[in-house]
Coordinates of C-alpha atoms in Angstrom, one line a residue:
Chain F
M1 CA 0.0 0.0 0.0
L2 CA 2.9 2.3 0.8
F3 CA 4.4 1.6 -2.6
L4 CA 1.1 2.4 -4.3
Q5 CA 1.1 5.7 -2.4
V6 CA 4.6 6.4 -3.7
I7 CA 3.4 5.7 -7.3
V8 CA 0.4 8.0 -7.0
G9 CA 2.5 10.7 -5.4
G10 CA 5.0 10.5 -8.2
L11 CA 2.4 10.7 -10.9
L12 CA 0.8 13.7 -9.3
L13 CA 4.2 15.5 -9.1
G14 CA 4.8 14.3 -12.7
A15 CA 1.6 16.1 -13.8
I16 CA 3.1 19.4 -12.7
Y17 CA 6.4 18.6 -14.4
A18 CA 4.3 18.0 -17.6
L19 CA 2.6 21.4 -17.2
F20 CA 5.8 23.5 -17.0
S21 CA 7.6 21.3 -19.5
S22 CA 4.8 21.8 -22.0
G23 CA 5.8 25.5 -21.8
L24 CA 9.4 24.7 -22.7
T25 CA 8.5 22.4 -25.5
L26 CA 6.1 25.0 -27.0
I27 CA 8.9 27.5 -27.3
W28 CA 11.3 24.9 -28.7
G29 CA 8.8 23.7 -31.2
M30 CA 7.9 27.2 -32.4
M31 CA 11.2 28.9 -32.5
N32 CA 13.9 26.3 -32.1
F33 CA 15.0 28.1 -29.0
I34 CA 16.0 26.4 -25.7
N35 CA 15.0 28.5 -22.8
F36 CA 17.5 28.0 -20.0
A37 CA 15.5 30.3 -17.8
H38 CA 12.4 28.2 -17.8
G39 CA 13.1 26.7 -14.4
E40 CA 13.5 30.2 -13.1
F41 CA 10.0 31.0 -14.4
V42 CA 8.7 28.2 -12.3
M43 CA 10.6 29.5 -9.2
L44 CA 9.2 33.0 -9.8
G45 CA 5.7 31.5 -10.0
M46 CA 6.3 30.0 -6.5
Y47 CA 7.3 33.4 -5.1
A48 CA 4.4 35.2 -6.9
A49 CA 2.1 32.8 -5.1
L50 CA 3.8 33.5 -1.8
L51 CA 3.5 37.2 -2.2
V52 CA -0.1 37.1 -3.0
V53 CA -0.8 35.0 0.0
V54 CA 1.2 37.2 2.3
W55 CA 0.0 40.6 1.0
L56 CA -3.5 39.9 -0.2
N57 CA -4.3 36.9 1.9
G58 CA -5.5 35.2 -1.3
G59 CA -6.7 31.6 -1.5
P60 CA -5.3 28.9 -3.9
A61 CA -7.5 30.0 -6.8
V62 CA -6.4 33.6 -6.4
F63 CA -2.7 33.0 -6.1
G64 CA -2.7 30.4 -8.9
L65 CA -4.3 32.8 -11.2
A66 CA -2.0 35.7 -10.1
A67 CA 1.1 33.6 -10.7
A68 CA -0.1 32.7 -14.2
V69 CA -0.9 36.3 -15.1
A70 CA 2.3 37.7 -13.6
L71 CA 4.5 35.2 -15.4
F72 CA 2.5 35.6 -18.7
V73 CA 3.4 39.3 -18.5
L74 CA 7.0 38.5 -17.7
G75 CA 7.2 36.1 -20.6
V76 CA 5.9 38.7 -23.1
I77 CA 8.3 41.3 -21.7
V78 CA 11.3 38.9 -22.0
Y79 CA 10.3 38.1 -25.6
A80 CA 9.8 41.7 -26.6
G81 CA 12.9 43.1 -24.8
L82 CA 15.4 40.3 -25.4
I83 CA 14.5 37.2 -27.3
R84 CA 13.0 39.0 -30.4
H85 CA 16.4 40.7 -30.9
V86 CA 18.7 37.7 -30.2
M87 CA 16.8 35.5 -32.6
R88 CA 18.4 37.5 -35.4
G89 CA 21.9 37.0 -34.0
P90 CA 24.2 34.1 -33.9
M91 CA 23.4 30.9 -31.9
L92 CA 25.9 32.0 -29.3
A93 CA 23.8 35.0 -28.5
Q94 CA 20.6 32.9 -28.3
I95 CA 22.1 30.5 -25.8
L96 CA 23.8 33.2 -23.8
S97 CA 20.7 35.3 -23.6
S98 CA 18.5 32.8 -21.9
F99 CA 21.4 31.5 -19.8
G100 CA 22.2 35.0 -18.6
L101 CA 18.6 35.6 -17.9
A102 CA 18.5 32.5 -15.8
L103 CA 21.4 33.7 -13.7
L104 CA 19.9 37.1 -13.4
L105 CA 16.5 35.9 -12.2
R106 CA 18.0 33.2 -9.9
Y107 CA 20.4 35.5 -8.1
T108 CA 18.0 38.4 -8.0
A109 CA 15.6 36.0 -6.2
F110 CA 18.4 35.1 -3.8
F111 CA 19.1 38.7 -3.2
I112 CA 15.4 39.6 -2.5
F113 CA 14.1 36.5 -0.8
S114 CA 17.4 35.1 0.7
A115 CA 18.5 31.5 0.3
N116 CA 16.2 30.2 3.1
F117 CA 13.6 27.7 2.3
V118 CA 10.0 29.1 2.5
S119 CA 6.6 27.5 2.3
L120 CA 3.0 28.7 1.9
P121 CA 1.0 29.0 5.2
Q122 CA -1.9 26.7 5.8
N123 CA -4.8 27.1 3.4
S124 CA -8.0 25.5 2.3
L125 CA -6.1 22.7 0.6
S126 CA -4.3 21.5 3.7
G127 CA -5.2 18.0 5.0
T128 CA -5.3 14.6 3.5
V129 CA -7.9 12.5 1.7
D130 CA -8.3 8.7 1.8
I131 CA -8.8 7.1 -1.6
G132 CA -9.4 3.4 -1.1
G133 CA -6.7 3.1 1.5
I134 CA -4.2 5.4 -0.2
L135 CA -3.6 8.5 1.9
M136 CA -2.9 11.5 -0.3
P137 CA -2.5 15.2 0.7
L138 CA -5.4 17.0 -0.7
A139 CA -3.1 19.8 -2.1
Q140 CA -1.1 17.3 -4.2
L141 CA -4.2 15.7 -5.5
V142 CA -5.8 18.9 -6.6
A143 CA -2.6 20.3 -8.0
G144 CA -1.9 17.2 -10.0
V145 CA -5.4 17.1 -11.5
I146 CA -5.4 20.8 -12.4
A147 CA -1.9 20.4 -14.0
I148 CA -3.1 17.5 -16.2
A149 CA -6.3 19.5 -17.1
L150 CA -4.3 22.6 -18.1
T151 CA -1.7 20.6 -20.1
I152 CA -4.6 19.0 -22.1
A153 CA -6.2 22.4 -22.4
L154 CA -3.0 23.8 -23.8
H155 CA -2.8 21.0 -26.3
F156 CA -6.4 21.6 -27.5
M157 CA -5.8 25.3 -27.7
L158 CA -2.9 24.6 -30.0
T159 CA -4.7 22.1 -32.2
R160 CA -8.4 23.1 -32.2
T161 CA -8.5 26.9 -32.0
T162 CA -7.8 29.7 -34.5
V163 CA -5.1 31.2 -32.3
G164 CA -3.5 27.8 -32.0
S165 CA -3.5 27.4 -35.8
K166 CA -1.9 30.8 -36.1
L167 CA 0.8 29.8 -33.6
L168 CA 1.5 26.6 -35.5
A169 CA 1.5 28.5 -38.8
V170 CA 4.2 30.8 -37.5
S171 CA 6.3 27.9 -36.3
E172 CA 5.8 26.1 -39.6
D173 CA 6.9 29.0 -41.9
R174 CA 7.2 32.5 -40.5
N175 CA 7.2 34.2 -43.9
A176 CA 4.2 32.2 -45.3
A177 CA 2.3 33.0 -42.1
M178 CA 3.0 36.7 -42.5
L179 CA 1.6 36.5 -46.1
M180 CA -1.6 35.0 -44.7
G181 CA -2.0 38.1 -42.5
I182 CA -0.6 36.6 -39.3
R183 CA 1.7 38.8 -37.3
P184 CA 4.6 36.5 -36.3
D185 CA 5.9 38.8 -33.6
R186 CA 2.6 38.9 -31.8
M187 CA 2.2 35.1 -32.1
Q188 CA 5.7 34.5 -30.7
A189 CA 5.1 36.9 -27.9
L190 CA 1.9 35.0 -27.1
A191 CA 3.8 31.8 -27.1
W192 CA 6.3 33.2 -24.6
G193 CA 3.5 34.4 -22.5
L194 CA 1.8 31.0 -22.6
S195 CA 5.1 29.2 -21.9
A196 CA 6.0 31.4 -18.9
G197 CA 2.4 31.4 -17.7
A198 CA 2.3 27.6 -17.7
A199 CA 5.5 27.7 -15.7
G200 CA 4.1 30.2 -13.3
I201 CA 0.9 28.3 -12.6
A202 CA 2.9 25.1 -12.2
G203 CA 5.1 27.0 -9.7
A204 CA 2.0 28.0 -7.7
L205 CA 0.7 24.4 -7.7
L206 CA 4.1 23.2 -6.5
A207 CA 4.2 25.9 -3.8
I208 CA 1.1 24.5 -2.2
S209 CA 2.7 21.3 -1.2
Y210 CA 6.5 21.8 -1.2
P211 CA 8.9 24.2 0.5
W212 CA 11.4 25.9 -1.8
S213 CA 14.3 28.3 -2.2
P214 CA 15.6 30.3 -5.2
S215 CA 17.8 27.4 -6.2
V216 CA 14.9 25.1 -7.2
G217 CA 14.8 26.9 -10.6
E218 CA 17.9 25.1 -11.6
T219 CA 16.5 21.7 -10.7
F220 CA 13.2 22.3 -12.4
G221 CA 14.9 23.7 -15.5
L222 CA 16.9 20.5 -15.9
T223 CA 13.9 18.4 -15.1
A224 CA 12.0 20.2 -17.9
F225 CA 14.9 19.5 -20.3
V226 CA 14.7 15.8 -19.4
V227 CA 10.9 15.7 -19.9
V228 CA 11.1 17.5 -23.2
A229 CA 14.0 15.3 -24.4
L230 CA 12.0 12.2 -23.5
G231 CA 8.7 13.4 -24.9
G232 CA 10.1 14.8 -28.1
F233 CA 10.9 18.4 -28.8
G234 CA 7.8 20.5 -29.6
S235 CA 5.2 17.9 -28.6
V236 CA 2.8 18.9 -25.8
P237 CA 1.2 15.4 -25.5
G238 CA 4.8 14.0 -25.5
A239 CA 5.5 16.4 -22.5
L240 CA 2.5 15.1 -20.7
Y241 CA 3.4 11.4 -21.0
A242 CA 7.1 12.1 -20.3
G243 CA 6.3 14.3 -17.3
L244 CA 4.2 11.5 -15.7
I245 CA 7.0 9.0 -16.5
I246 CA 9.7 11.2 -15.0
G247 CA 7.6 11.9 -11.9
L248 CA 7.1 8.2 -11.4
I249 CA 10.8 7.3 -11.9
Q250 CA 11.8 10.0 -9.4
A251 CA 9.3 8.8 -6.8
V252 CA 10.3 5.2 -7.2
S253 CA 14.1 5.8 -7.2
A254 CA 13.7 8.1 -4.1
F255 CA 11.8 5.3 -2.5
W256 CA 14.2 2.5 -3.3
L257 CA 17.6 4.2 -3.5
G258 CA 17.1 7.2 -1.2
P259 CA 16.1 10.8 -1.9
I260 CA 19.6 12.0 -3.0
Y261 CA 19.6 9.6 -5.9
K262 CA 16.3 10.8 -7.5
D263 CA 18.0 13.6 -9.5
I264 CA 21.0 11.4 -10.4
V265 CA 18.7 8.7 -11.9
V266 CA 16.8 11.3 -13.9
Y267 CA 19.9 13.1 -15.3
A268 CA 21.5 9.7 -16.1
L269 CA 18.3 8.8 -18.0
F270 CA 18.7 12.1 -19.9
V271 CA 22.3 11.3 -20.9
A272 CA 21.3 7.8 -21.9
L273 CA 18.4 9.2 -24.0
L274 CA 20.8 11.6 -25.8
W275 CA 22.9 8.6 -26.6
L276 CA 20.2 6.2 -27.7
R277 CA 17.2 8.2 -28.9
P278 CA 18.0 11.9 -29.1
Q279 CA 14.7 12.7 -30.9
G280 CA 12.8 11.5 -27.8
L281 CA 10.3 8.7 -27.4
M282 CA 7.7 10.2 -29.6
G283 CA 9.6 12.7 -31.6
K284 CA 10.5 12.4 -35.2
A285 CA 14.1 11.9 -36.1
Chain H
M1 CA 52.3 37.2 -44.8
T2 CA 52.2 35.6 -41.4
K3 CA 55.0 36.7 -39.1
A4 CA 55.7 34.7 -36.1
L5 CA 53.5 35.8 -33.2
V6 CA 56.2 37.1 -31.0
F7 CA 57.4 39.6 -33.5
R8 CA 54.2 41.4 -33.9
P9 CA 54.4 44.6 -32.0
K10 CA 51.1 44.5 -30.1
I11 CA 51.7 40.9 -29.0
L12 CA 55.3 41.8 -27.9
V13 CA 53.9 44.6 -25.8
L14 CA 51.3 42.4 -24.3
S15 CA 53.8 39.6 -23.5
V16 CA 56.1 42.1 -21.8
C17 CA 53.3 43.6 -19.7
L18 CA 52.2 40.1 -18.6
L19 CA 55.8 39.1 -17.8
I20 CA 56.6 42.1 -15.7
F21 CA 53.2 42.6 -14.0
P22 CA 54.1 40.7 -10.8
L23 CA 57.4 42.4 -10.6
V24 CA 55.9 45.9 -10.8
F25 CA 53.0 45.1 -8.5
S26 CA 54.8 43.1 -5.9
D27 CA 52.0 43.3 -3.3
A28 CA 50.7 39.8 -2.5
F29 CA 47.1 41.1 -3.2
Y30 CA 47.8 42.2 -6.7
R31 CA 49.9 39.1 -7.5
D32 CA 47.0 36.9 -6.3
I33 CA 44.7 38.8 -8.7
G34 CA 47.3 38.3 -11.4
V35 CA 47.3 34.6 -10.9
T36 CA 43.5 34.4 -10.9
V37 CA 43.4 36.4 -14.1
I38 CA 45.8 34.1 -15.9
L39 CA 44.0 31.0 -14.6
A40 CA 40.6 32.4 -15.7
A41 CA 42.2 33.2 -19.1
I42 CA 43.4 29.6 -19.5
S43 CA 40.0 28.1 -18.9
A44 CA 38.2 30.7 -20.9
S45 CA 40.6 30.3 -23.8
A46 CA 40.2 26.5 -23.7
W47 CA 36.4 27.0 -23.7
N48 CA 36.8 29.4 -26.6
I49 CA 38.2 26.6 -28.9
V50 CA 34.9 24.8 -29.0
G51 CA 32.5 27.5 -27.8
G52 CA 34.0 30.4 -29.7
Y53 CA 35.7 29.1 -32.8
A54 CA 33.4 26.2 -33.5
G55 CA 30.3 28.0 -32.1
Q56 CA 29.3 24.9 -30.1
V57 CA 28.2 26.5 -26.8
S58 CA 29.1 24.4 -23.9
V59 CA 27.5 25.4 -20.6
G60 CA 29.0 22.5 -18.7
H61 CA 32.7 22.8 -19.2
S62 CA 33.0 22.5 -15.4
M63 CA 33.0 18.7 -15.9
F64 CA 36.4 18.8 -17.5
Y65 CA 37.6 21.5 -15.0
G66 CA 36.4 19.4 -12.1
I67 CA 37.9 16.2 -13.4
G68 CA 41.2 18.0 -13.8
A69 CA 40.9 19.5 -10.4
Y70 CA 40.0 16.2 -8.6
A71 CA 42.6 13.9 -10.3
P72 CA 45.8 15.4 -8.7
L73 CA 44.4 15.6 -5.2
L74 CA 42.7 12.2 -5.4
F75 CA 46.0 10.4 -6.2
Y76 CA 47.8 12.4 -3.5
Q77 CA 45.2 11.4 -0.9
L78 CA 45.1 7.7 -2.0
W79 CA 48.7 6.9 -2.5
G80 CA 50.6 10.1 -1.7
W81 CA 51.5 10.6 -5.4
P82 CA 52.8 14.1 -6.2
P83 CA 49.8 16.0 -7.5
I84 CA 51.6 16.7 -10.8
L85 CA 51.1 13.0 -11.8
G86 CA 47.4 13.5 -11.6
I87 CA 47.4 16.0 -14.4
P88 CA 47.8 13.5 -17.3
V89 CA 45.2 11.3 -15.7
G90 CA 42.8 14.2 -15.6
I91 CA 43.5 15.0 -19.2
A92 CA 42.9 11.3 -20.3
L93 CA 39.6 11.2 -18.4
S94 CA 38.5 14.5 -19.9
L95 CA 39.3 13.3 -23.4
G96 CA 37.3 10.2 -22.9
L97 CA 34.3 12.2 -21.6
A98 CA 34.6 14.7 -24.5
V99 CA 34.3 11.8 -27.0
A100 CA 31.4 10.3 -25.1
I101 CA 29.5 13.6 -25.1
G102 CA 30.5 14.8 -28.6
T103 CA 29.8 11.6 -30.4
P104 CA 26.0 11.5 -29.9
T105 CA 25.2 15.2 -29.5
F106 CA 27.2 16.6 -32.5
R107 CA 24.9 14.6 -34.8
L108 CA 22.2 17.0 -33.8
T109 CA 21.8 20.8 -33.7
G110 CA 23.8 22.9 -31.3
H111 CA 21.1 23.2 -28.7
Y112 CA 21.4 19.5 -27.9
F113 CA 25.1 19.9 -27.1
S114 CA 24.4 22.8 -24.8
M115 CA 21.7 20.8 -22.9
A116 CA 23.8 17.7 -22.8
T117 CA 26.8 19.5 -21.3
I118 CA 24.8 21.2 -18.6
A119 CA 23.0 17.9 -17.7
V120 CA 26.3 15.9 -17.6
A121 CA 28.0 18.5 -15.5
E122 CA 25.1 18.5 -13.0
L123 CA 25.1 14.7 -13.0
I124 CA 28.8 14.6 -12.1
R125 CA 28.5 17.3 -9.5
I126 CA 25.7 15.6 -7.6
F127 CA 27.3 12.3 -8.0
T128 CA 30.7 13.5 -6.7
G129 CA 28.9 15.0 -3.7
T130 CA 27.6 11.6 -2.7
W131 CA 30.6 9.5 -3.5
D132 CA 32.8 8.9 -0.4
F133 CA 35.8 7.7 -2.5
V134 CA 36.3 11.3 -3.8
G135 CA 35.5 12.9 -0.5
A136 CA 31.8 13.3 -1.0
A137 CA 30.5 16.8 -0.1
I138 CA 33.7 17.6 1.9
G139 CA 36.1 17.4 -0.9
L140 CA 39.8 16.6 -1.1
Q141 CA 43.0 18.3 0.2
G142 CA 46.5 18.5 -1.2
P143 CA 49.9 18.5 0.5
A144 CA 50.2 21.2 3.1
T145 CA 53.9 21.6 2.7
A146 CA 56.0 20.7 -0.3
R147 CA 58.1 17.6 -0.3
G148 CA 60.0 18.8 -3.3
W149 CA 59.4 21.0 -6.4
W150 CA 57.3 18.2 -8.0
D151 CA 54.6 18.8 -5.5
L152 CA 54.1 22.2 -7.1
T153 CA 53.3 23.6 -3.7
F154 CA 54.9 27.0 -3.3
R155 CA 54.8 29.6 -0.6
G156 CA 54.5 32.8 -2.7
E157 CA 52.3 33.6 -5.7
L158 CA 55.2 34.3 -8.0
P159 CA 56.0 30.7 -9.1
Y160 CA 52.3 30.0 -9.8
Y161 CA 52.1 33.2 -11.9
Y162 CA 54.8 32.2 -14.2
L163 CA 53.8 28.6 -14.4
F164 CA 50.2 29.5 -15.3
L165 CA 51.5 32.2 -17.7
G166 CA 53.6 29.5 -19.5
V167 CA 50.5 27.2 -19.9
L168 CA 48.5 30.1 -21.2
A169 CA 51.2 30.9 -23.7
V170 CA 51.3 27.3 -24.9
L171 CA 47.5 27.3 -25.3
L172 CA 47.4 30.6 -27.2
C173 CA 50.2 29.5 -29.5
I174 CA 48.4 26.2 -30.3
T175 CA 45.2 28.2 -30.9
A176 CA 47.0 30.7 -33.1
A177 CA 48.6 28.0 -35.1
L178 CA 45.3 26.2 -35.6
E179 CA 43.6 29.4 -36.6
R180 CA 45.7 29.6 -39.7
R181 CA 45.5 25.9 -40.6
K182 CA 42.8 24.0 -42.4
F183 CA 41.4 23.0 -39.0
G184 CA 40.8 26.6 -38.1
Y185 CA 39.0 27.3 -41.3
Y186 CA 36.9 24.2 -40.8
L187 CA 35.9 25.5 -37.4
R188 CA 34.8 28.9 -38.7
A189 CA 33.0 27.3 -41.6
I190 CA 31.0 25.1 -39.2
K191 CA 30.2 28.1 -37.0
T192 CA 29.0 30.2 -39.9
G193 CA 26.9 27.5 -41.6
E194 CA 27.1 23.9 -40.7
R195 CA 25.1 22.7 -43.7
A196 CA 27.1 24.7 -46.1
A197 CA 30.3 23.5 -44.6
R198 CA 29.2 19.9 -44.9
S199 CA 28.2 20.3 -48.5
L200 CA 31.7 21.7 -49.2
G201 CA 33.3 18.5 -47.8
V202 CA 34.2 19.7 -44.3
P203 CA 34.2 16.6 -42.0
V204 CA 31.9 18.4 -39.6
R205 CA 31.5 15.9 -36.8
Q206 CA 35.1 14.9 -36.6
T207 CA 36.2 18.5 -36.5
K208 CA 33.8 19.3 -33.7
I209 CA 34.9 16.3 -31.7
K210 CA 38.5 17.2 -32.2
A211 CA 37.9 20.8 -31.1
L212 CA 36.0 19.6 -28.0
M213 CA 38.8 17.2 -27.1
L214 CA 41.5 19.9 -27.3
S215 CA 39.2 22.2 -25.3
A216 CA 38.6 19.6 -22.7
A217 CA 42.3 18.8 -22.3
F218 CA 43.2 22.4 -21.6
T219 CA 40.2 22.9 -19.4
S220 CA 41.3 19.9 -17.4
I221 CA 44.8 21.3 -17.0
A222 CA 43.3 24.6 -15.8
G223 CA 41.4 22.6 -13.2
S224 CA 44.5 20.8 -12.1
L225 CA 46.4 24.0 -11.7
Y226 CA 43.6 25.5 -9.7
S227 CA 43.4 22.6 -7.2
I228 CA 47.2 22.2 -6.9
K229 CA 47.5 25.9 -6.1
T230 CA 44.6 26.1 -3.6
G231 CA 45.4 22.6 -2.2
F232 CA 41.7 22.0 -1.9
I233 CA 38.7 21.0 -4.0
D234 CA 35.0 20.3 -3.4
P235 CA 32.1 19.5 -5.7
E236 CA 31.0 23.1 -6.0
S237 CA 34.3 24.7 -6.8
G238 CA 35.2 21.9 -9.2
F239 CA 31.9 21.0 -11.0
G240 CA 29.6 23.9 -9.9
I241 CA 27.6 25.6 -12.6
L242 CA 29.3 28.9 -11.8
V243 CA 32.7 27.4 -12.9
S244 CA 31.2 26.9 -16.4
V245 CA 29.5 30.3 -16.3
Q246 CA 32.7 32.1 -15.6
M247 CA 34.4 30.5 -18.7
V248 CA 31.4 31.4 -20.9
I249 CA 31.1 35.0 -19.7
I250 CA 34.8 35.8 -19.8
A251 CA 35.2 34.5 -23.4
A252 CA 32.0 36.1 -24.5
L253 CA 32.9 39.5 -22.9
G254 CA 36.2 39.7 -24.6
G255 CA 35.1 38.2 -27.8
A256 CA 34.3 34.5 -28.4
G257 CA 36.2 33.1 -31.3
T258 CA 39.0 35.6 -31.2
L259 CA 42.5 34.6 -30.0
F260 CA 42.9 37.2 -27.3
G261 CA 39.2 37.7 -26.4
P262 CA 39.3 35.4 -23.4
L263 CA 42.4 37.0 -22.0
L264 CA 40.9 40.5 -22.4
G265 CA 37.7 39.2 -20.8
A266 CA 39.7 37.9 -17.8
V267 CA 41.7 41.0 -17.4
I268 CA 38.5 43.0 -17.2
L269 CA 36.2 40.7 -15.3
V270 CA 38.4 39.2 -12.6
P271 CA 39.5 42.5 -11.0
L272 CA 35.9 43.7 -11.4
Q273 CA 34.7 40.6 -9.6
T274 CA 37.2 41.2 -6.8
A275 CA 36.1 44.8 -6.5
T276 CA 32.4 43.9 -6.4
N277 CA 33.1 41.3 -3.8
T278 CA 34.9 43.9 -1.7
W279 CA 32.2 46.6 -2.2
F280 CA 29.2 44.4 -1.6
G281 CA 30.9 42.2 1.0
G282 CA 30.4 38.4 1.2
G283 CA 32.6 36.8 -1.4
G284 CA 30.6 35.1 -4.1
S285 CA 27.2 35.9 -2.8
G286 CA 24.2 37.1 -4.8
L287 CA 25.1 40.5 -6.2
T288 CA 28.2 39.3 -8.1
Y289 CA 26.1 36.8 -10.0
I290 CA 23.3 39.2 -10.6
F291 CA 26.0 41.3 -12.2
Y292 CA 27.3 38.3 -14.2
G293 CA 23.8 37.5 -15.5
G294 CA 23.2 41.1 -16.4
I295 CA 26.5 41.3 -18.3
I296 CA 25.7 38.0 -20.2
V297 CA 22.3 39.3 -21.2
L298 CA 23.6 42.6 -22.3
I299 CA 26.4 41.0 -24.4
A300 CA 23.9 38.7 -26.0
R301 CA 21.4 41.5 -26.7
F302 CA 23.7 44.2 -27.9
E303 CA 27.2 42.9 -28.7
P304 CA 27.3 39.2 -29.4
G305 CA 30.8 39.6 -30.9
G306 CA 32.2 40.8 -27.6
L307 CA 34.5 43.8 -26.9
F308 CA 36.9 43.0 -29.8
E309 CA 34.1 43.4 -32.3
L310 CA 32.9 46.5 -30.6
W311 CA 36.4 48.0 -30.9
D312 CA 36.6 47.0 -34.5
R313 CA 33.5 49.0 -35.2
I314 CA 34.1 52.1 -33.1
A315 CA 37.9 52.5 -33.5
P316 CA 38.6 55.2 -36.1
T317 CA 39.5 53.7 -39.5
R318 CA 42.5 55.9 -39.9
W319 CA 44.1 54.8 -36.7
R320 CA 43.6 51.1 -37.6
R321 CA 45.0 51.6 -41.0
S322 CA 48.2 53.3 -39.8
H323 CA 48.5 50.4 -37.3
A324 CA 48.1 47.7 -39.8
A325 CA 50.7 49.1 -42.1

């Protein structure tokens, strides 16, 4: 029964991984751009949630929404102020830009919030539920379900709506899209907003159940790389499956080998993937 | 057409300046900064071979640095070997790792290489922190007092300065020689357009792997020199992400893909870093890295060619022409 609990817990955490990784994979698929600062977006989402709780005394729905909106805005600003310009430059500039941004955000967070671990105060999602003998914290359950729902919603938005078609059109062929009357810059700004927004809300969902410090951004960023590499670059459904798999692997390896080894196992898996199947499980070669 | 490097006036001036620096500034504080500058220039120049010339941006070069740093102290602690014997072992391991990473990732676009390097470096860092054989989180220590010159443990900064300067000179000479050979043209062709280079018959993958191997070997040497000088290494100072960051930022600041860019970057950044640490207090805490991140973003946004390219653009044409004549 304990092992079953570990599995369910891993899958619920994996659902949140899937949510923020789908943001990373969206940007990669659209612009061929790897955002090294994506984990920092998740971390900022966590602090955004904390600030809303402390200042406005908001409940989970309020701080979740606030984190999503705040990070959406940040994503658009980052695109308009930085990414739009470096995309025209050499690849060195592209990699440096998001890498430098990651450092800037991470250490600014250290400076403002200090290196101490913080957690959200008790709220309406505290407590546990009993599902057929498996005891799960309510917060993890709700967060996991919301994360899966949002990831699926993002997928449907991309594949079933006009905006989604425009986004895909820009990623397919920027110039052709422009001739069809789509503004590529707006669409890419929207993609960055959605990507960062997904990271932000995932951060808020994580913040409900887990304590954190500014350094979590690095871990989540690498986790997102692994998820995207496993699921295939640019694929949101791929990110969903891969996120769940990674969450499961982490939980099981933490359970069997000890908590220190959960990241080692995941990174080792990433390296093995790059060797054996670099296009990901579901990606095209 | 190509005069030997030493006879070019600018380079002669530079060499003399570097040679007499510790004699002019004999204060231990300045000498220490000098040693740090040269060491940073070595690792950034080594990064520059693959990151600058070939345009394959590694953000995990700390893996080679760390291996190079651990090898000498590990053999000293295990069997009391002089640390100097660990240097070739570090190089050999780094070469192996370079091939292991380059072979799969260089088949793909450059982003895969960047992601793979950061993931492997993190993997090694976390693993080293849990592995008792290499001292786990506590790290390793070198000889406290020298048993002979071969321990490379000196009291003052001066011997280190000239030793490091010698290594830097060798590295820059190799880079300069490669720059003008077919290999150097291959690297630049790959950087400018990989597909075009391949269609013209450039052996793209082999060239990239060779560049990574050369880069890894010298990064490993830089790591060995660091740990032998400090006599101490732990996972963070060997494999930490900031070790990689420093190489990238120094090379990019001076000018990635130029011979003296990394040296220029080190000469600017290292004293600046010492100054910010002194002003803001608390060595290595927050503000220094905010500053690092800010510089990297600004370079990427406004001046991806680094200071060398900026100079080329703003320096008056007349001055340059008279100089080139």
